[in-house]
Amino acid sequence: MKTPKHFKRLFEGWPELVCFDLDGTLVDSVPDIAAAMDKSLVAMGASPAGEERVRGWVGYGSAKLVQQAMEWANLPAERIEEGYKLFLKEYFDNLAGSSTLYANVESILKAFKYQKVPVALITNKPSLFIKPLLDHFGISTYFSWMLGGDSLAEKKPSPLPLLHCMEDIEAAPEKCLIVGDSLADYRAAKAAGFKCALVTYGYNHGVDLKELEADVLIDDLAELLM
């Protein structure tokens, strides 16, 4: 396989490491996250928030998601732990009933495997959800690391998870890439010295991704291989 144009420009070849975000980058998981969040809110005596509203809260980890939902519902702060436990249970019980893989996810993972490029999964989602979700879609074996928001002392936008994987294989930061959909991914990339590719279809919380000046901005993961 010839070197894709973006990789030729950024790395003069294939990257030494690629880190993928999960929600909004590889998987559209909001339908199931929203369903779990709404069930939790209703169980606590509040109204459901609805999928579109929850979509704007996803990306900074489950604890932040629950906090935002409970603030929206005017539920007292002292019930946050209760809400968090409810959400974790509801979501774990139905991780992928309505979630879907975005286009060309497996194709790009296969390409990196063929080129022997190590691939990491770095998400702010709690780690207990990661492998079951990836197993559901049959893609867990492509990842050498699967790091959740609770796997290390810090999570994105901290560069720590990216640097952890980079240091494992003694890669050079300027030869590494993160593929994500949000400001948290961009900030983590910049802090780590990684190149950054952002997808336009994910959960960007209203941020104009063009203003971030990412190294690559794509509408489809397949564009990375062109």
Short mmCIF file of N, CA and C in Angstrom, two decimals, residues 11-152:
data_model
loop_
_atom_site.label_atom_id
_atom_site.label_comp_id
_atom_site.label_asym_id
_atom_site.label_seq_id
_atom_site.Cartn_x
_atom_site.Cartn_y
_atom_site.Cartn_z
N PHE A 11 4.37 12.90 8.19
CA PHE A 11 5.36 11.99 8.77
C PHE A 11 6.43 11.51 7.78
N GLU A 12 6.27 11.88 6.51
CA GLU A 12 7.14 11.35 5.46
C GLU A 12 7.09 9.81 5.44
N GLY A 13 5.95 9.28 5.74
CA GLY A 13 5.74 7.83 5.80
C GLY A 13 4.56 7.56 6.73
N TRP A 14 4.44 6.33 7.19
CA TRP A 14 3.36 5.99 8.11
C TRP A 14 3.73 6.43 9.53
N PRO A 15 2.74 6.78 10.36
CA PRO A 15 3.05 7.17 11.75
C PRO A 15 3.60 6.01 12.56
N GLU A 16 4.27 6.34 13.66
CA GLU A 16 4.81 5.31 14.56
C GLU A 16 3.75 4.82 15.55
N LEU A 17 2.72 5.62 15.75
CA LEU A 17 1.65 5.29 16.70
C LEU A 17 0.41 6.08 16.31
N VAL A 18 -0.75 5.43 16.37
CA VAL A 18 -2.02 6.12 16.15
C VAL A 18 -2.92 5.87 17.35
N CYS A 19 -3.44 6.95 17.91
CA CYS A 19 -4.38 6.87 19.04
C CYS A 19 -5.76 7.32 18.56
N PHE A 20 -6.77 6.51 18.83
CA PHE A 20 -8.14 6.85 18.45
C PHE A 20 -8.97 7.19 19.69
N ASP A 21 -9.76 8.23 19.57
CA ASP A 21 -10.85 8.47 20.50
C ASP A 21 -11.94 7.43 20.19
N LEU A 22 -12.91 7.29 21.07
CA LEU A 22 -13.97 6.28 20.86
C LEU A 22 -15.31 6.92 20.49
N ASP A 23 -15.96 7.54 21.47
CA ASP A 23 -17.30 8.10 21.24
C ASP A 23 -17.22 9.31 20.30
N GLY A 24 -17.97 9.24 19.21
CA GLY A 24 -17.98 10.33 18.25
C GLY A 24 -16.89 10.23 17.21
N THR A 25 -15.98 9.26 17.36
CA THR A 25 -14.91 9.07 16.39
C THR A 25 -15.02 7.70 15.72
N LEU A 26 -15.11 6.66 16.54
CA LEU A 26 -15.27 5.30 16.01
C LEU A 26 -16.71 4.81 16.13
N VAL A 27 -17.36 5.20 17.20
CA VAL A 27 -18.72 4.70 17.49
C VAL A 27 -19.67 5.86 17.79
N ASP A 28 -20.85 5.83 17.18
CA ASP A 28 -21.92 6.75 17.57
C ASP A 28 -22.67 6.09 18.71
N SER A 29 -22.24 6.41 19.91
CA SER A 29 -22.74 5.75 21.11
C SER A 29 -23.81 6.55 21.84
N VAL A 30 -24.12 7.75 21.36
CA VAL A 30 -25.05 8.62 22.07
C VAL A 30 -26.44 8.00 22.28
N PRO A 31 -27.00 7.27 21.30
CA PRO A 31 -28.35 6.71 21.55
C PRO A 31 -28.41 5.87 22.83
N ASP A 32 -27.41 5.03 23.08
CA ASP A 32 -27.43 4.18 24.28
C ASP A 32 -27.03 4.96 25.53
N ILE A 33 -26.10 5.90 25.40
CA ILE A 33 -25.74 6.74 26.55
C ILE A 33 -26.95 7.57 26.98
N ALA A 34 -27.64 8.14 26.01
CA ALA A 34 -28.81 8.97 26.32
C ALA A 34 -29.93 8.14 26.96
N ALA A 35 -30.14 6.95 26.45
CA ALA A 35 -31.18 6.08 27.02
C ALA A 35 -30.87 5.75 28.48
N ALA A 36 -29.59 5.44 28.76
CA ALA A 36 -29.19 5.13 30.13
C ALA A 36 -29.31 6.35 31.03
N MET A 37 -28.93 7.51 30.51
CA MET A 37 -29.01 8.75 31.29
C MET A 37 -30.47 9.08 31.60
N ASP A 38 -31.33 8.94 30.60
CA ASP A 38 -32.75 9.25 30.81
C ASP A 38 -33.41 8.30 31.81
N LYS A 39 -33.07 7.02 31.74
CA LYS A 39 -33.60 6.06 32.71
C LYS A 39 -33.15 6.42 34.12
N SER A 40 -31.91 6.87 34.25
CA SER A 40 -31.38 7.25 35.55
C SER A 40 -32.09 8.49 36.09
N LEU A 41 -32.30 9.47 35.23
CA LEU A 41 -33.00 10.69 35.66
C LEU A 41 -34.43 10.38 36.09
N VAL A 42 -35.12 9.56 35.32
CA VAL A 42 -36.50 9.20 35.66
C VAL A 42 -36.54 8.44 36.98
N ALA A 43 -35.56 7.57 37.20
CA ALA A 43 -35.50 6.80 38.45
C ALA A 43 -35.28 7.72 39.65
N MET A 44 -34.70 8.89 39.39
CA MET A 44 -34.46 9.85 40.47
C MET A 44 -35.56 10.89 40.58
N GLY A 45 -36.63 10.69 39.80
CA GLY A 45 -37.78 11.58 39.91
C GLY A 45 -37.74 12.79 39.00
N ALA A 46 -36.84 12.79 38.02
CA ALA A 46 -36.71 13.92 37.11
C ALA A 46 -37.24 13.56 35.72
N SER A 47 -37.30 14.54 34.85
CA SER A 47 -37.71 14.30 33.47
C SER A 47 -36.53 13.83 32.64
N PRO A 48 -36.78 13.06 31.58
CA PRO A 48 -35.68 12.66 30.71
C PRO A 48 -35.12 13.86 29.95
N ALA A 49 -33.83 13.84 29.69
CA ALA A 49 -33.19 14.97 29.02
C ALA A 49 -33.33 14.88 27.50
N GLY A 50 -33.39 13.67 26.97
CA GLY A 50 -33.51 13.50 25.52
C GLY A 50 -32.15 13.37 24.85
N GLU A 51 -32.16 12.67 23.72
CA GLU A 51 -30.91 12.32 23.05
C GLU A 51 -30.12 13.54 22.57
N GLU A 52 -30.78 14.52 22.00
CA GLU A 52 -30.04 15.67 21.46
C GLU A 52 -29.35 16.47 22.55
N ARG A 53 -30.00 16.60 23.68
CA ARG A 53 -29.38 17.34 24.79
C ARG A 53 -28.18 16.56 25.35
N VAL A 54 -28.36 15.26 25.51
CA VAL A 54 -27.26 14.43 26.02
C VAL A 54 -26.08 14.45 25.06
N ARG A 55 -26.35 14.51 23.77
CA ARG A 55 -25.28 14.54 22.77
C ARG A 55 -24.31 15.69 23.04
N GLY A 56 -24.83 16.80 23.52
CA GLY A 56 -23.98 17.95 23.81
C GLY A 56 -23.17 17.82 25.09
N TRP A 57 -23.47 16.81 25.89
CA TRP A 57 -22.75 16.59 27.15
C TRP A 57 -21.67 15.52 27.06
N VAL A 58 -21.68 14.73 25.99
CA VAL A 58 -20.77 13.58 25.89
C VAL A 58 -19.37 14.04 25.50
N GLY A 59 -18.36 13.42 26.11
CA GLY A 59 -16.99 13.67 25.69
C GLY A 59 -16.01 13.91 26.81
N TYR A 60 -16.51 14.22 28.00
CA TYR A 60 -15.60 14.53 29.10
C TYR A 60 -15.68 13.51 30.23
N GLY A 61 -16.24 12.35 29.93
CA GLY A 61 -16.33 11.29 30.93
C GLY A 61 -17.71 11.20 31.55
N SER A 62 -18.00 10.02 32.11
CA SER A 62 -19.34 9.76 32.65
C SER A 62 -19.67 10.61 33.87
N ALA A 63 -18.67 10.87 34.72
CA ALA A 63 -18.93 11.68 35.91
C ALA A 63 -19.39 13.08 35.54
N LYS A 64 -18.73 13.68 34.55
CA LYS A 64 -19.11 15.01 34.09
C LYS A 64 -20.47 14.97 33.41
N LEU A 65 -20.74 13.92 32.67
CA LEU A 65 -22.03 13.76 32.01
C LEU A 65 -23.16 13.74 33.05
N VAL A 66 -22.99 12.92 34.07
CA VAL A 66 -24.02 12.81 35.12
C VAL A 66 -24.18 14.14 35.85
N GLN A 67 -23.08 14.81 36.12
CA GLN A 67 -23.15 16.11 36.79
C GLN A 67 -23.95 17.11 35.96
N GLN A 68 -23.67 17.18 34.67
CA GLN A 68 -24.39 18.11 33.80
C GLN A 68 -25.88 17.77 33.72
N ALA A 69 -26.17 16.47 33.62
CA ALA A 69 -27.57 16.05 33.53
C ALA A 69 -28.33 16.39 34.81
N MET A 70 -27.70 16.18 35.94
CA MET A 70 -28.38 16.44 37.21
C MET A 70 -28.53 17.94 37.46
N GLU A 71 -27.56 18.72 37.03
CA GLU A 71 -27.71 20.18 37.13
C GLU A 71 -28.85 20.65 36.24
N TRP A 72 -28.95 20.10 35.04
CA TRP A 72 -30.05 20.45 34.13
C TRP A 72 -31.40 20.10 34.76
N ALA A 73 -31.45 18.95 35.45
CA ALA A 73 -32.70 18.47 36.06
C ALA A 73 -32.97 19.09 37.42
N ASN A 74 -32.08 19.98 37.88
CA ASN A 74 -32.22 20.62 39.20
C ASN A 74 -32.25 19.60 40.34
N LEU A 75 -31.48 18.53 40.18
CA LEU A 75 -31.35 17.55 41.25
C LEU A 75 -30.20 17.98 42.16
N PRO A 76 -30.33 17.77 43.47
CA PRO A 76 -29.31 18.25 44.41
C PRO A 76 -27.96 17.57 44.22
N ALA A 77 -26.90 18.32 44.47
CA ALA A 77 -25.53 17.83 44.28
C ALA A 77 -25.23 16.63 45.16
N GLU A 78 -25.87 16.56 46.32
CA GLU A 78 -25.59 15.43 47.22
C GLU A 78 -26.11 14.10 46.67
N ARG A 79 -26.87 14.13 45.57
CA ARG A 79 -27.36 12.89 44.96
C ARG A 79 -26.52 12.47 43.74
N ILE A 80 -25.43 13.17 43.49
CA ILE A 80 -24.61 12.87 42.30
C ILE A 80 -24.07 11.44 42.34
N GLU A 81 -23.60 10.99 43.50
CA GLU A 81 -23.08 9.63 43.59
C GLU A 81 -24.16 8.61 43.27
N GLU A 82 -25.36 8.85 43.77
CA GLU A 82 -26.50 7.98 43.46
C GLU A 82 -26.76 7.97 41.95
N GLY A 83 -26.77 9.15 41.36
CA GLY A 83 -27.01 9.26 39.93
C GLY A 83 -25.94 8.58 39.10
N TYR A 84 -24.70 8.71 39.55
CA TYR A 84 -23.58 8.11 38.83
C TYR A 84 -23.69 6.58 38.84
N LYS A 85 -23.99 6.02 39.99
CA LYS A 85 -24.13 4.57 40.09
C LYS A 85 -25.30 4.06 39.25
N LEU A 86 -26.40 4.80 39.26
CA LEU A 86 -27.55 4.43 38.43
C LEU A 86 -27.17 4.42 36.95
N PHE A 87 -26.48 5.48 36.54
CA PHE A 87 -26.10 5.59 35.13
C PHE A 87 -25.17 4.45 34.71
N LEU A 88 -24.16 4.17 35.53
CA LEU A 88 -23.22 3.10 35.19
C LEU A 88 -23.93 1.77 35.00
N LYS A 89 -24.87 1.48 35.88
CA LYS A 89 -25.61 0.21 35.78
C LYS A 89 -26.48 0.19 34.52
N GLU A 90 -27.23 1.26 34.31
CA GLU A 90 -28.13 1.30 33.16
C GLU A 90 -27.35 1.19 31.86
N TYR A 91 -26.22 1.87 31.78
CA TYR A 91 -25.44 1.87 30.54
C TYR A 91 -24.76 0.52 30.33
N PHE A 92 -24.20 -0.06 31.40
CA PHE A 92 -23.54 -1.35 31.25
C PHE A 92 -24.53 -2.42 30.82
N ASP A 93 -25.77 -2.31 31.27
CA ASP A 93 -26.80 -3.29 30.92
C ASP A 93 -27.21 -3.20 29.45
N ASN A 94 -26.95 -2.06 28.81
CA ASN A 94 -27.32 -1.91 27.39
C ASN A 94 -26.31 -1.00 26.70
N LEU A 95 -25.13 -1.56 26.46
CA LEU A 95 -24.02 -0.77 25.90
C LEU A 95 -24.18 -0.46 24.42
N ALA A 96 -24.79 -1.35 23.69
CA ALA A 96 -24.73 -1.20 22.24
C ALA A 96 -26.03 -1.56 21.53
N GLY A 97 -27.15 -1.40 22.21
CA GLY A 97 -28.41 -1.74 21.58
C GLY A 97 -28.73 -0.89 20.36
N SER A 98 -28.35 0.39 20.42
CA SER A 98 -28.63 1.30 19.30
C SER A 98 -27.39 2.01 18.79
N SER A 99 -26.23 1.71 19.35
CA SER A 99 -24.99 2.33 18.91
C SER A 99 -24.52 1.72 17.59
N THR A 100 -23.79 2.50 16.80
CA THR A 100 -23.32 2.03 15.51
C THR A 100 -21.88 2.47 15.27
N LEU A 101 -21.15 1.66 14.50
CA LEU A 101 -19.82 2.05 14.04
C LEU A 101 -19.97 3.09 12.95
N TYR A 102 -19.10 4.07 12.95
CA TYR A 102 -19.07 5.01 11.84
C TYR A 102 -18.47 4.34 10.61
N ALA A 103 -18.62 4.98 9.47
CA ALA A 103 -18.16 4.41 8.21
C ALA A 103 -16.64 4.19 8.21
N ASN A 104 -16.24 3.09 7.64
CA ASN A 104 -14.83 2.78 7.35
C ASN A 104 -13.94 2.59 8.57
N VAL A 105 -14.52 2.37 9.74
CA VAL A 105 -13.73 2.16 10.94
C VAL A 105 -12.86 0.92 10.81
N GLU A 106 -13.48 -0.21 10.46
CA GLU A 106 -12.69 -1.44 10.40
C GLU A 106 -11.67 -1.40 9.26
N SER A 107 -12.00 -0.73 8.18
CA SER A 107 -11.07 -0.63 7.05
C SER A 107 -9.78 0.08 7.46
N ILE A 108 -9.92 1.17 8.21
CA ILE A 108 -8.71 1.92 8.59
C ILE A 108 -7.91 1.16 9.64
N LEU A 109 -8.60 0.46 10.54
CA LEU A 109 -7.90 -0.34 11.54
C LEU A 109 -7.14 -1.48 10.87
N LYS A 110 -7.73 -2.09 9.85
CA LYS A 110 -7.06 -3.15 9.11
C LYS A 110 -5.83 -2.62 8.39
N ALA A 111 -5.92 -1.40 7.87
CA ALA A 111 -4.78 -0.80 7.16
C ALA A 111 -3.61 -0.58 8.10
N PHE A 112 -3.88 -0.08 9.29
CA PHE A 112 -2.80 0.13 10.26
C PHE A 112 -2.20 -1.21 10.70
N LYS A 113 -3.04 -2.21 10.87
CA LYS A 113 -2.55 -3.53 11.24
C LYS A 113 -1.64 -4.08 10.14
N TYR A 114 -2.05 -3.92 8.90
CA TYR A 114 -1.28 -4.41 7.76
C TYR A 114 0.09 -3.72 7.70
N GLN A 115 0.11 -2.42 8.05
CA GLN A 115 1.36 -1.65 8.03
C GLN A 115 2.15 -1.79 9.33
N LYS A 116 1.63 -2.60 10.26
CA LYS A 116 2.28 -2.83 11.56
C LYS A 116 2.43 -1.53 12.37
N VAL A 117 1.44 -0.66 12.25
CA VAL A 117 1.40 0.58 13.04
C VAL A 117 0.65 0.29 14.34
N PRO A 118 1.25 0.46 15.51
CA PRO A 118 0.54 0.24 16.77
C PRO A 118 -0.62 1.22 16.92
N VAL A 119 -1.73 0.70 17.43
CA VAL A 119 -2.94 1.51 17.57
C VAL A 119 -3.43 1.46 19.01
N ALA A 120 -3.79 2.63 19.55
CA ALA A 120 -4.32 2.75 20.91
C ALA A 120 -5.74 3.29 20.88
N LEU A 121 -6.52 2.89 21.84
CA LEU A 121 -7.85 3.44 22.06
C LEU A 121 -7.78 4.28 23.34
N ILE A 122 -8.00 5.59 23.21
CA ILE A 122 -7.92 6.49 24.36
C ILE A 122 -9.21 7.29 24.46
N THR A 123 -9.97 7.00 25.49
CA THR A 123 -11.28 7.62 25.68
C THR A 123 -11.41 8.11 27.12
N ASN A 124 -12.31 9.04 27.33
CA ASN A 124 -12.63 9.48 28.70
C ASN A 124 -13.75 8.64 29.31
N LYS A 125 -14.25 7.69 28.56
CA LYS A 125 -15.26 6.75 29.04
C LYS A 125 -14.65 5.86 30.13
N PRO A 126 -15.40 5.50 31.19
CA PRO A 126 -14.85 4.57 32.19
C PRO A 126 -14.36 3.28 31.53
N SER A 127 -13.27 2.76 32.02
CA SER A 127 -12.60 1.63 31.36
C SER A 127 -13.46 0.37 31.31
N LEU A 128 -14.37 0.19 32.26
CA LEU A 128 -15.15 -1.05 32.27
C LEU A 128 -16.05 -1.19 31.04
N PHE A 129 -16.33 -0.09 30.35
CA PHE A 129 -17.20 -0.14 29.18
C PHE A 129 -16.44 -0.43 27.89
N ILE A 130 -15.13 -0.21 27.88
CA ILE A 130 -14.41 -0.16 26.61
C ILE A 130 -14.39 -1.51 25.89
N LYS A 131 -13.83 -2.54 26.52
CA LYS A 131 -13.69 -3.82 25.81
C LYS A 131 -15.04 -4.44 25.44
N PRO A 132 -16.05 -4.42 26.34
CA PRO A 132 -17.34 -4.97 25.92
C PRO A 132 -17.92 -4.27 24.70
N LEU A 133 -17.74 -2.94 24.62
CA LEU A 133 -18.26 -2.20 23.47
C LEU A 133 -17.47 -2.55 22.20
N LEU A 134 -16.14 -2.58 22.31
CA LEU A 134 -15.33 -2.93 21.15
C LEU A 134 -15.56 -4.38 20.74
N ASP A 135 -15.73 -5.26 21.72
CA ASP A 135 -16.03 -6.67 21.41
C ASP A 135 -17.35 -6.79 20.63
N HIS A 136 -18.32 -5.99 21.02
CA HIS A 136 -19.62 -6.02 20.34
C HIS A 136 -19.46 -5.77 18.85
N PHE A 137 -18.57 -4.86 18.51
CA PHE A 137 -18.36 -4.52 17.11
C PHE A 137 -17.22 -5.32 16.46
N GLY A 138 -16.61 -6.20 17.24
CA GLY A 138 -15.58 -7.08 16.71
C GLY A 138 -14.27 -6.40 16.35
N ILE A 139 -13.93 -5.32 17.08
CA ILE A 139 -12.71 -4.58 16.71
C ILE A 139 -11.70 -4.48 17.86
N SER A 140 -11.93 -5.14 18.98
CA SER A 140 -11.04 -4.98 20.14
C SER A 140 -9.63 -5.48 19.87
N THR A 141 -9.47 -6.46 18.99
CA THR A 141 -8.15 -7.05 18.77
C THR A 141 -7.21 -6.11 18.00
N TYR A 142 -7.72 -5.04 17.45
CA TYR A 142 -6.87 -4.10 16.72
C TYR A 142 -6.07 -3.19 17.64
N PHE A 143 -6.42 -3.14 18.92
CA PHE A 143 -5.84 -2.15 19.82
C PHE A 143 -4.82 -2.77 20.78
N SER A 144 -3.64 -2.16 20.83
CA SER A 144 -2.61 -2.59 21.77
C SER A 144 -2.81 -1.99 23.15
N TRP A 145 -3.51 -0.87 23.23
CA TRP A 145 -3.86 -0.24 24.51
C TRP A 145 -5.33 0.14 24.45
N MET A 146 -6.03 0.01 25.57
CA MET A 146 -7.41 0.47 25.69
C MET A 146 -7.51 1.23 27.01
N LEU A 147 -7.38 2.54 26.94
CA LEU A 147 -7.33 3.38 28.13
C LEU A 147 -8.61 4.18 28.29
N GLY A 148 -9.21 4.07 29.48
CA GLY A 148 -10.39 4.85 29.80
C GLY A 148 -10.04 6.06 30.64
N GLY A 149 -11.06 6.83 30.98
CA GLY A 149 -10.83 8.03 31.77
C GLY A 149 -10.32 7.76 33.17
N ASP A 150 -10.46 6.51 33.63
CA ASP A 150 -10.02 6.14 34.98
C ASP A 150 -8.80 5.21 34.95
N SER A 151 -8.18 5.03 33.78
CA SER A 151 -7.05 4.10 33.67
C SER A 151 -5.75 4.68 34.24
N LEU A 152 -5.58 5.99 34.11
CA LEU A 152 -4.38 6.66 34.59
C LEU A 152 -4.77 7.80 35.52
#
